[in-house]
């Protein structure tokens, strides 16, 4: 297979997997809600007041706790697992084809240089 064909297929698959396996998961709950107003554009002027009265800069605040992160990752892993196991199922592929039209309107993916650097450097750091 030609490299251009491999890249085209990989791009379509990446966008489709993101659409099917990541969108409409718990990430949508994180996206929902009121977006704070920022006049600086970088949210350095936005603070969160916690229950103890601490003023926490928006950029320093965790936006999800460990349980939320764990649940989100479980949901995404389960969807990726389902995607791979059902890839040959005709009904599932029909479902994918319907969503592909939406996913193909997204920006084209690019190589993630940070990921490549981590792989090359052997700096695998497990998350906390």
Short mmCIF file of N, CA, C and O in Angstrom, two decimals:
data_model
loop_
_atom_site.label_atom_id
_atom_site.label_comp_id
_atom_site.label_asym_id
_atom_site.label_seq_id
_atom_site.Cartn_x
_atom_site.Cartn_y
_atom_site.Cartn_z
N UNK A 1 0.85 -1.18 0.00
CA UNK A 1 0.00 0.00 0.00
C UNK A 1 0.89 1.24 0.00
O UNK A 1 1.91 1.29 0.68
N UNK A 2 0.49 2.24 -0.74
CA UNK A 2 1.26 3.48 -0.83
C UNK A 2 1.15 4.26 0.48
O UNK A 2 0.10 4.25 1.14
N UNK A 3 2.21 4.97 0.86
CA UNK A 3 2.17 5.77 2.09
C UNK A 3 1.01 6.76 2.13
O UNK A 3 0.40 6.95 3.18
N UNK A 4 0.67 7.37 1.01
CA UNK A 4 -0.44 8.33 0.99
C UNK A 4 -1.76 7.63 1.31
O UNK A 4 -2.62 8.20 2.01
N UNK A 5 -1.93 6.41 0.83
CA UNK A 5 -3.15 5.64 1.13
C UNK A 5 -3.18 5.27 2.61
O UNK A 5 -4.24 5.34 3.25
N UNK A 6 -2.03 4.85 3.14
CA UNK A 6 -1.95 4.51 4.56
C UNK A 6 -2.32 5.72 5.43
O UNK A 6 -3.05 5.60 6.40
N UNK A 7 -1.79 6.89 5.06
CA UNK A 7 -2.08 8.11 5.82
C UNK A 7 -3.56 8.48 5.74
O UNK A 7 -4.17 8.88 6.73
N UNK A 8 -4.15 8.35 4.56
CA UNK A 8 -5.58 8.66 4.38
C UNK A 8 -6.45 7.73 5.23
O UNK A 8 -7.36 8.17 5.93
N UNK A 9 -6.14 6.44 5.20
CA UNK A 9 -6.90 5.47 5.98
C UNK A 9 -6.72 5.71 7.47
O UNK A 9 -7.68 5.68 8.24
N UNK A 10 -5.47 5.96 7.89
CA UNK A 10 -5.20 6.22 9.31
C UNK A 10 -5.94 7.47 9.79
O UNK A 10 -6.48 7.50 10.90
N UNK A 11 -5.98 8.51 8.96
CA UNK A 11 -6.68 9.75 9.32
C UNK A 11 -8.18 9.50 9.48
O UNK A 11 -8.79 9.96 10.45
N UNK A 12 -8.77 8.78 8.54
CA UNK A 12 -10.21 8.49 8.63
C UNK A 12 -10.51 7.66 9.87
O UNK A 12 -11.47 7.92 10.58
N UNK A 13 -9.66 6.65 10.12
CA UNK A 13 -9.88 5.78 11.27
C UNK A 13 -9.71 6.55 12.58
O UNK A 13 -10.50 6.38 13.51
N UNK A 14 -8.70 7.41 12.65
CA UNK A 14 -8.48 8.19 13.87
C UNK A 14 -9.68 9.08 14.17
O UNK A 14 -10.14 9.16 15.31
N UNK A 15 -10.18 9.77 13.14
CA UNK A 15 -11.33 10.67 13.35
C UNK A 15 -12.58 9.87 13.72
O UNK A 15 -13.34 10.27 14.61
N UNK A 16 -12.77 8.73 13.07
CA UNK A 16 -13.93 7.91 13.36
C UNK A 16 -13.86 7.34 14.78
O UNK A 16 -14.86 7.35 15.50
N UNK A 17 -12.69 6.88 15.19
CA UNK A 17 -12.55 6.34 16.54
C UNK A 17 -12.76 7.44 17.58
O UNK A 17 -13.37 7.20 18.63
N UNK A 18 -12.26 8.64 17.33
CA UNK A 18 -12.48 9.75 18.25
C UNK A 18 -13.98 10.05 18.35
O UNK A 18 -14.50 10.27 19.45
N UNK A 19 -14.67 10.05 17.22
CA UNK A 19 -16.11 10.32 17.20
C UNK A 19 -16.89 9.25 17.97
O UNK A 19 -17.71 9.56 18.84
N UNK A 20 -16.61 8.00 17.68
CA UNK A 20 -17.38 6.90 18.26
C UNK A 20 -16.96 6.57 19.69
O UNK A 20 -17.80 6.24 20.52
N UNK A 21 -15.67 6.69 19.98
CA UNK A 21 -15.16 6.20 21.27
C UNK A 21 -14.91 7.29 22.31
O UNK A 21 -14.79 6.97 23.49
N UNK A 22 -14.81 8.54 21.90
CA UNK A 22 -14.52 9.61 22.86
C UNK A 22 -15.68 10.60 22.98
O UNK A 22 -16.08 10.96 24.08
N UNK A 23 -16.20 11.06 21.83
CA UNK A 23 -17.36 11.96 21.89
C UNK A 23 -18.53 11.24 22.55
O UNK A 23 -18.63 10.02 22.52
N UNK A 24 -19.41 11.99 23.12
CA UNK A 24 -20.61 11.47 23.77
C UNK A 24 -20.30 10.49 24.90
O UNK A 24 -21.05 9.57 25.16
N UNK A 25 -19.16 10.70 25.55
CA UNK A 25 -18.83 9.96 26.77
C UNK A 25 -18.94 10.96 27.92
O UNK A 25 -19.50 12.05 27.74
N UNK A 26 -18.36 10.64 29.04
CA UNK A 26 -18.34 11.56 30.17
C UNK A 26 -17.65 12.88 29.86
O UNK A 26 -17.82 13.85 30.59
N UNK A 27 -16.91 12.92 28.77
CA UNK A 27 -16.26 14.18 28.37
C UNK A 27 -17.30 15.25 28.06
O UNK A 27 -17.05 16.44 28.23
N UNK A 28 -18.48 14.83 27.61
CA UNK A 28 -19.55 15.79 27.32
C UNK A 28 -20.02 16.48 28.59
O UNK A 28 -20.39 17.65 28.56
N UNK A 29 -19.99 15.77 29.73
CA UNK A 29 -20.36 16.38 31.01
C UNK A 29 -19.35 17.47 31.39
O UNK A 29 -19.72 18.49 31.96
N UNK A 30 -18.08 17.23 31.06
CA UNK A 30 -17.05 18.23 31.34
C UNK A 30 -17.22 19.45 30.44
O UNK A 30 -16.88 20.57 30.83
N UNK A 31 -17.73 19.22 29.26
CA UNK A 31 -17.92 20.29 28.28
C UNK A 31 -19.19 21.10 28.57
O UNK A 31 -19.28 22.26 28.21
N UNK A 32 -20.14 20.46 29.23
CA UNK A 32 -21.42 21.12 29.53
C UNK A 32 -21.24 22.15 30.64
O UNK A 32 -20.25 22.14 31.37
N UNK A 33 -22.18 23.02 30.77
CA UNK A 33 -22.16 23.99 31.85
C UNK A 33 -21.83 25.38 31.36
O UNK A 33 -21.71 25.64 30.17
N UNK A 34 -21.66 26.26 32.31
CA UNK A 34 -21.39 27.66 32.02
C UNK A 34 -19.89 27.86 31.81
O UNK A 34 -19.08 27.48 32.65
N UNK A 35 -19.54 28.46 30.71
CA UNK A 35 -18.13 28.78 30.43
C UNK A 35 -17.85 30.13 31.08
O UNK A 35 -18.57 31.11 30.86
N UNK A 36 -16.79 30.20 31.90
CA UNK A 36 -16.49 31.49 32.55
C UNK A 36 -16.05 32.54 31.53
O UNK A 36 -15.48 32.21 30.50
N UNK A 37 -16.32 33.78 31.88
CA UNK A 37 -15.91 34.91 31.03
C UNK A 37 -14.46 35.23 31.35
O UNK A 37 -14.07 35.30 32.52
N UNK A 38 -13.67 35.46 30.32
CA UNK A 38 -12.28 35.90 30.49
C UNK A 38 -12.06 37.13 29.62
O UNK A 38 -12.46 37.14 28.45
N UNK A 39 -11.49 38.14 30.20
CA UNK A 39 -11.19 39.35 29.43
C UNK A 39 -9.77 39.31 28.88
O UNK A 39 -9.45 40.03 27.94
N UNK A 40 -8.92 38.46 29.48
CA UNK A 40 -7.53 38.36 29.02
C UNK A 40 -7.39 37.37 27.87
O UNK A 40 -6.42 37.41 27.13
N UNK A 41 -8.36 36.46 27.76
CA UNK A 41 -8.30 35.44 26.71
C UNK A 41 -7.59 34.18 27.13
O UNK A 41 -7.71 33.14 26.50
N UNK A 42 -6.82 34.24 28.22
CA UNK A 42 -6.07 33.06 28.67
C UNK A 42 -6.58 32.54 30.03
O UNK A 42 -5.96 31.68 30.63
N UNK A 43 -7.66 33.08 30.52
CA UNK A 43 -8.31 32.70 31.78
C UNK A 43 -7.48 33.04 33.01
O UNK A 43 -7.80 32.60 34.11
N UNK A 44 -6.43 33.84 32.86
CA UNK A 44 -5.64 34.24 34.03
C UNK A 44 -6.43 35.16 34.95
O UNK A 44 -6.04 35.38 36.10
N UNK A 45 -7.55 35.69 34.47
CA UNK A 45 -8.39 36.57 35.27
C UNK A 45 -9.61 35.84 35.85
O UNK A 45 -10.52 36.46 36.39
N UNK A 46 -9.61 34.51 35.77
CA UNK A 46 -10.73 33.71 36.27
C UNK A 46 -10.27 32.89 37.47
O UNK A 46 -9.20 32.27 37.42
N UNK A 47 -11.08 32.91 38.53
CA UNK A 47 -10.76 32.19 39.75
C UNK A 47 -11.96 31.37 40.18
O UNK A 47 -13.10 31.73 39.92
N UNK A 48 -11.68 30.28 40.87
CA UNK A 48 -12.72 29.43 41.45
C UNK A 48 -12.62 29.62 42.96
O UNK A 48 -11.53 29.61 43.53
N UNK A 49 -13.77 29.76 43.60
CA UNK A 49 -13.80 29.82 45.06
C UNK A 49 -14.31 28.48 45.55
O UNK A 49 -15.43 28.07 45.23
N UNK A 50 -13.48 27.75 46.33
CA UNK A 50 -13.91 26.44 46.81
C UNK A 50 -14.69 26.58 48.12
O UNK A 50 -14.88 27.69 48.63
N UNK A 51 -15.12 25.45 48.66
CA UNK A 51 -15.96 25.45 49.86
C UNK A 51 -15.23 25.99 51.09
O UNK A 51 -15.87 26.40 52.06
N UNK A 52 -13.90 25.97 51.06
CA UNK A 52 -13.13 26.54 52.17
C UNK A 52 -12.81 28.01 51.95
O UNK A 52 -12.09 28.62 52.73
N UNK A 53 -13.31 28.60 50.87
CA UNK A 53 -13.09 30.01 50.59
C UNK A 53 -11.80 30.31 49.85
O UNK A 53 -11.44 31.47 49.67
N UNK A 54 -11.06 29.28 49.45
CA UNK A 54 -9.81 29.50 48.72
C UNK A 54 -10.11 29.98 47.31
O UNK A 54 -10.99 29.46 46.63
N UNK A 55 -9.35 30.99 46.86
CA UNK A 55 -9.43 31.49 45.49
C UNK A 55 -8.37 30.73 44.67
O UNK A 55 -7.17 30.91 44.91
N UNK A 56 -8.81 29.91 43.74
CA UNK A 56 -7.89 29.09 42.94
C UNK A 56 -7.92 29.60 41.51
O UNK A 56 -9.00 29.69 40.91
N UNK A 57 -6.77 29.94 40.94
CA UNK A 57 -6.75 30.36 39.53
C UNK A 57 -7.29 29.23 38.64
O UNK A 57 -7.00 28.06 38.88
N UNK A 58 -8.05 29.61 37.65
CA UNK A 58 -8.67 28.65 36.73
C UNK A 58 -7.63 27.67 36.17
O UNK A 58 -7.86 26.47 36.10
N UNK A 59 -6.47 28.19 35.80
CA UNK A 59 -5.44 27.34 35.20
C UNK A 59 -4.82 26.36 36.19
O UNK A 59 -4.22 25.36 35.79
N UNK A 60 -4.96 26.63 37.50
CA UNK A 60 -4.39 25.75 38.51
C UNK A 60 -5.42 24.75 39.06
O UNK A 60 -5.05 23.84 39.81
N UNK A 61 -6.68 24.94 38.72
CA UNK A 61 -7.74 24.10 39.28
C UNK A 61 -7.87 22.81 38.49
O UNK A 61 -7.80 22.81 37.26
N UNK A 62 -8.03 21.72 39.22
CA UNK A 62 -8.35 20.46 38.56
C UNK A 62 -9.82 20.54 38.14
O UNK A 62 -10.67 20.99 38.90
N UNK A 63 -10.09 20.15 36.93
CA UNK A 63 -11.45 20.26 36.43
C UNK A 63 -12.20 18.94 36.49
O UNK A 63 -13.35 18.85 36.07
N UNK A 64 -11.53 17.89 36.97
CA UNK A 64 -12.20 16.64 37.27
C UNK A 64 -11.40 15.90 38.33
O UNK A 64 -10.18 16.02 38.40
N UNK A 65 -12.10 15.17 39.17
CA UNK A 65 -11.42 14.45 40.25
C UNK A 65 -11.00 13.06 39.77
O UNK A 65 -11.28 12.66 38.64
N UNK A 66 -10.32 12.32 40.64
CA UNK A 66 -9.79 11.00 40.26
C UNK A 66 -10.91 10.04 39.83
O UNK A 66 -10.74 9.27 38.89
N UNK A 67 -12.04 10.05 40.55
CA UNK A 67 -13.14 9.16 40.18
C UNK A 67 -13.70 9.50 38.80
O UNK A 67 -13.99 8.61 38.00
N UNK A 68 -13.86 10.79 38.51
CA UNK A 68 -14.35 11.20 37.20
C UNK A 68 -13.38 10.78 36.10
O UNK A 68 -13.79 10.30 35.05
N UNK A 69 -12.08 10.95 36.35
CA UNK A 69 -11.08 10.56 35.36
C UNK A 69 -11.09 9.06 35.15
O UNK A 69 -11.04 8.58 34.02
N UNK A 70 -11.15 8.31 36.23
CA UNK A 70 -11.20 6.85 36.15
C UNK A 70 -12.43 6.40 35.35
O UNK A 70 -12.32 5.56 34.46
N UNK A 71 -13.58 6.97 35.65
CA UNK A 71 -14.81 6.59 34.94
C UNK A 71 -14.75 6.96 33.46
O UNK A 71 -15.18 6.19 32.61
N UNK A 72 -14.21 8.13 33.16
CA UNK A 72 -14.06 8.55 31.77
C UNK A 72 -13.14 7.60 31.01
O UNK A 72 -13.46 7.15 29.91
N UNK A 73 -12.00 7.27 31.60
CA UNK A 73 -11.06 6.37 30.94
C UNK A 73 -11.65 4.97 30.76
O UNK A 73 -11.46 4.33 29.71
N UNK A 74 -12.40 4.49 31.73
CA UNK A 74 -13.06 3.18 31.59
C UNK A 74 -14.04 3.21 30.42
O UNK A 74 -14.10 2.26 29.62
N UNK A 75 -14.82 4.27 30.32
CA UNK A 75 -15.80 4.38 29.25
C UNK A 75 -15.11 4.42 27.89
O UNK A 75 -15.53 3.75 26.95
N UNK A 76 -14.03 5.17 27.78
CA UNK A 76 -13.30 5.26 26.51
C UNK A 76 -12.65 3.91 26.16
O UNK A 76 -12.74 3.46 25.02
N UNK A 77 -12.03 3.27 27.14
CA UNK A 77 -11.42 1.96 26.89
C UNK A 77 -12.48 0.95 26.45
O UNK A 77 -12.27 0.18 25.50
N UNK A 78 -13.63 0.94 27.12
CA UNK A 78 -14.70 0.02 26.75
C UNK A 78 -15.18 0.28 25.31
O UNK A 78 -15.44 -0.65 24.55
N UNK A 79 -15.26 1.54 24.94
CA UNK A 79 -15.69 1.86 23.57
C UNK A 79 -14.64 1.48 22.54
O UNK A 79 -14.97 0.99 21.47
N UNK A 80 -13.36 1.70 22.85
CA UNK A 80 -12.29 1.28 21.94
C UNK A 80 -12.29 -0.24 21.80
O UNK A 80 -12.14 -0.77 20.69
N UNK A 81 -12.48 -0.95 22.88
CA UNK A 81 -12.55 -2.41 22.88
C UNK A 81 -13.71 -2.88 22.00
O UNK A 81 -13.54 -3.75 21.14
N UNK A 82 -14.87 -2.27 22.20
CA UNK A 82 -16.04 -2.61 21.40
C UNK A 82 -15.79 -2.31 19.93
O UNK A 82 -16.12 -3.12 19.05
N UNK A 83 -15.19 -1.16 19.65
CA UNK A 83 -14.88 -0.77 18.27
C UNK A 83 -14.04 -1.85 17.60
O UNK A 83 -14.34 -2.29 16.49
N UNK A 84 -12.99 -2.28 18.28
CA UNK A 84 -12.10 -3.28 17.68
C UNK A 84 -12.77 -4.64 17.55
O UNK A 84 -12.60 -5.32 16.53
N UNK A 85 -13.52 -5.05 18.55
CA UNK A 85 -14.17 -6.37 18.49
C UNK A 85 -15.29 -6.43 17.46
O UNK A 85 -15.52 -7.48 16.86
N UNK A 86 -15.98 -5.34 17.25
CA UNK A 86 -17.13 -5.34 16.35
C UNK A 86 -16.83 -4.78 14.96
O UNK A 86 -17.74 -4.63 14.14
N UNK A 87 -15.57 -4.51 14.67
CA UNK A 87 -15.20 -3.90 13.39
C UNK A 87 -15.65 -4.71 12.19
O UNK A 87 -15.90 -4.15 11.12
N UNK A 88 -15.78 -6.01 12.33
CA UNK A 88 -16.20 -6.85 11.20
C UNK A 88 -17.70 -7.11 11.17
O UNK A 88 -18.20 -7.76 10.25
N UNK A 89 -18.43 -6.61 12.16
CA UNK A 89 -19.88 -6.80 12.23
C UNK A 89 -20.56 -5.82 11.26
O UNK A 89 -20.33 -4.62 11.34
N UNK A 90 -21.39 -6.34 10.36
CA UNK A 90 -22.02 -5.51 9.32
C UNK A 90 -22.87 -4.39 9.92
O UNK A 90 -22.83 -3.25 9.44
N UNK A 91 -23.65 -4.69 10.95
CA UNK A 91 -24.49 -3.66 11.57
C UNK A 91 -23.66 -2.56 12.20
O UNK A 91 -24.00 -1.37 12.10
N UNK A 92 -22.57 -2.95 12.85
CA UNK A 92 -21.69 -1.97 13.46
C UNK A 92 -21.03 -1.11 12.39
O UNK A 92 -20.93 0.11 12.52
N UNK A 93 -20.60 -1.71 11.30
CA UNK A 93 -19.96 -0.95 10.23
C UNK A 93 -20.95 0.00 9.56
O UNK A 93 -20.57 1.11 9.17
N UNK A 94 -22.22 -0.39 9.47
CA UNK A 94 -23.23 0.55 8.95
C UNK A 94 -23.33 1.76 9.86
O UNK A 94 -23.45 2.90 9.40
N UNK A 95 -23.31 1.51 11.17
CA UNK A 95 -23.35 2.60 12.16
C UNK A 95 -22.14 3.52 11.98
O UNK A 95 -22.27 4.74 11.98
N UNK A 96 -20.96 2.92 11.79
CA UNK A 96 -19.73 3.70 11.59
C UNK A 96 -19.81 4.54 10.33
O UNK A 96 -19.40 5.70 10.31
N UNK A 97 -20.33 3.96 9.27
CA UNK A 97 -20.45 4.69 8.00
C UNK A 97 -21.31 5.94 8.15
O UNK A 97 -21.03 6.98 7.56
N UNK A 98 -22.38 5.85 8.95
CA UNK A 98 -23.24 7.02 9.15
C UNK A 98 -22.49 8.13 9.87
O UNK A 98 -22.65 9.31 9.57
N UNK A 99 -21.65 7.77 10.85
CA UNK A 99 -20.90 8.77 11.61
C UNK A 99 -19.67 9.28 10.87
O UNK A 99 -19.18 10.36 11.17
N UNK A 100 -19.19 8.50 9.91
CA UNK A 100 -17.99 8.90 9.18
C UNK A 100 -18.20 10.21 8.45
O UNK A 100 -17.31 11.05 8.38
N UNK A 101 -19.40 10.43 7.93
CA UNK A 101 -19.70 11.69 7.22
C UNK A 101 -19.50 12.89 8.14
O UNK A 101 -19.02 13.94 7.70
N UNK A 102 -19.85 12.74 9.40
CA UNK A 102 -19.66 13.83 10.37
C UNK A 102 -18.18 13.97 10.71
O UNK A 102 -17.63 15.07 10.68
N UNK A 103 -17.53 12.86 11.01
CA UNK A 103 -16.13 12.88 11.42
C UNK A 103 -15.22 13.41 10.31
O UNK A 103 -14.22 14.06 10.59
N UNK A 104 -15.58 13.17 9.07
CA UNK A 104 -14.72 13.62 7.97
C UNK A 104 -14.71 15.13 7.80
O UNK A 104 -13.85 15.66 7.11
N UNK A 105 -15.63 15.83 8.44
CA UNK A 105 -15.63 17.30 8.38
C UNK A 105 -14.65 17.91 9.38
O UNK A 105 -14.41 19.10 9.36
N UNK A 106 -14.09 17.08 10.24
CA UNK A 106 -13.13 17.56 11.23
C UNK A 106 -11.81 17.87 10.54
O UNK A 106 -11.54 17.43 9.43
N UNK A 107 -10.96 18.61 11.25
CA UNK A 107 -9.61 18.90 10.74
C UNK A 107 -8.85 17.60 10.54
O UNK A 107 -9.08 16.61 11.25
N UNK A 108 -7.92 17.63 9.60
CA UNK A 108 -7.08 16.46 9.38
C UNK A 108 -6.14 16.28 10.56
O UNK A 108 -5.59 17.25 11.08
N UNK A 109 -5.94 15.05 11.00
CA UNK A 109 -5.01 14.81 12.11
C UNK A 109 -3.57 15.00 11.68
O UNK A 109 -3.26 15.01 10.49
N UNK A 110 -2.72 15.16 12.68
CA UNK A 110 -1.28 15.28 12.41
C UNK A 110 -0.56 14.43 13.45
O UNK A 110 -1.12 14.08 14.48
N UNK A 111 0.68 14.10 13.14
CA UNK A 111 1.47 13.33 14.10
C UNK A 111 1.65 14.13 15.38
O UNK A 111 1.91 15.33 15.35
N UNK A 112 1.51 13.47 16.51
CA UNK A 112 1.68 14.10 17.80
C UNK A 112 3.15 14.01 18.19
O UNK A 112 3.64 12.96 18.61
N UNK A 113 3.86 15.12 18.02
CA UNK A 113 5.30 15.15 18.25
C UNK A 113 5.66 14.83 19.70
O UNK A 113 6.68 14.19 19.97
N UNK A 114 4.87 15.26 20.65
CA UNK A 114 5.16 14.97 22.06
C UNK A 114 5.08 13.47 22.32
O UNK A 114 5.91 12.90 23.04
N UNK A 115 4.11 12.82 21.72
CA UNK A 115 3.98 11.37 21.87
C UNK A 115 5.16 10.66 21.24
O UNK A 115 5.73 9.73 21.82
N UNK A 116 5.55 11.10 20.05
CA UNK A 116 6.71 10.50 19.38
C UNK A 116 7.99 10.69 20.18
O UNK A 116 8.82 9.79 20.27
N UNK A 117 8.15 11.86 20.79
CA UNK A 117 9.33 12.14 21.60
C UNK A 117 9.37 11.25 22.83
O UNK A 117 10.44 10.75 23.22
N UNK A 118 8.22 11.03 23.44
CA UNK A 118 8.15 10.16 24.61
C UNK A 118 8.53 8.74 24.24
O UNK A 118 9.29 8.08 24.95
N UNK A 119 8.03 8.28 23.11
CA UNK A 119 8.35 6.93 22.65
C UNK A 119 9.84 6.81 22.34
O UNK A 119 10.50 5.87 22.77
N UNK A 120 10.37 7.78 21.64
CA UNK A 120 11.79 7.76 21.25
C UNK A 120 12.70 7.84 22.47
O UNK A 120 13.75 7.21 22.51
N UNK A 121 12.28 8.61 23.47
CA UNK A 121 13.11 8.79 24.65
C UNK A 121 12.91 7.74 25.72
O UNK A 121 13.60 7.73 26.73
N UNK A 122 11.93 6.87 25.53
CA UNK A 122 11.64 5.85 26.52
C UNK A 122 11.19 6.41 27.84
O UNK A 122 11.41 5.85 28.89
N UNK A 123 10.55 7.57 27.79
CA UNK A 123 10.13 8.26 29.01
C UNK A 123 8.70 7.92 29.41
O UNK A 123 7.91 8.79 29.71
N UNK A 124 8.37 6.65 29.39
CA UNK A 124 7.01 6.25 29.75
C UNK A 124 6.77 6.53 31.22
O UNK A 124 7.38 5.92 32.08
N UNK A 125 5.91 7.51 31.49
CA UNK A 125 5.55 7.87 32.86
C UNK A 125 4.08 7.53 33.08
O UNK A 125 3.21 8.16 32.50
N UNK A 126 3.80 6.50 33.88
CA UNK A 126 2.40 6.19 34.13
C UNK A 126 1.71 7.33 34.85
O UNK A 126 2.34 8.01 35.67
N UNK A 127 0.44 7.55 34.53
CA UNK A 127 -0.30 8.63 35.22
C UNK A 127 -0.48 8.28 36.68
O UNK A 127 -0.41 7.13 37.08
N UNK A 128 -0.73 9.30 37.45
CA UNK A 128 -0.91 9.08 38.90
C UNK A 128 -2.16 8.32 39.21
O UNK A 128 -3.04 8.09 38.55
#
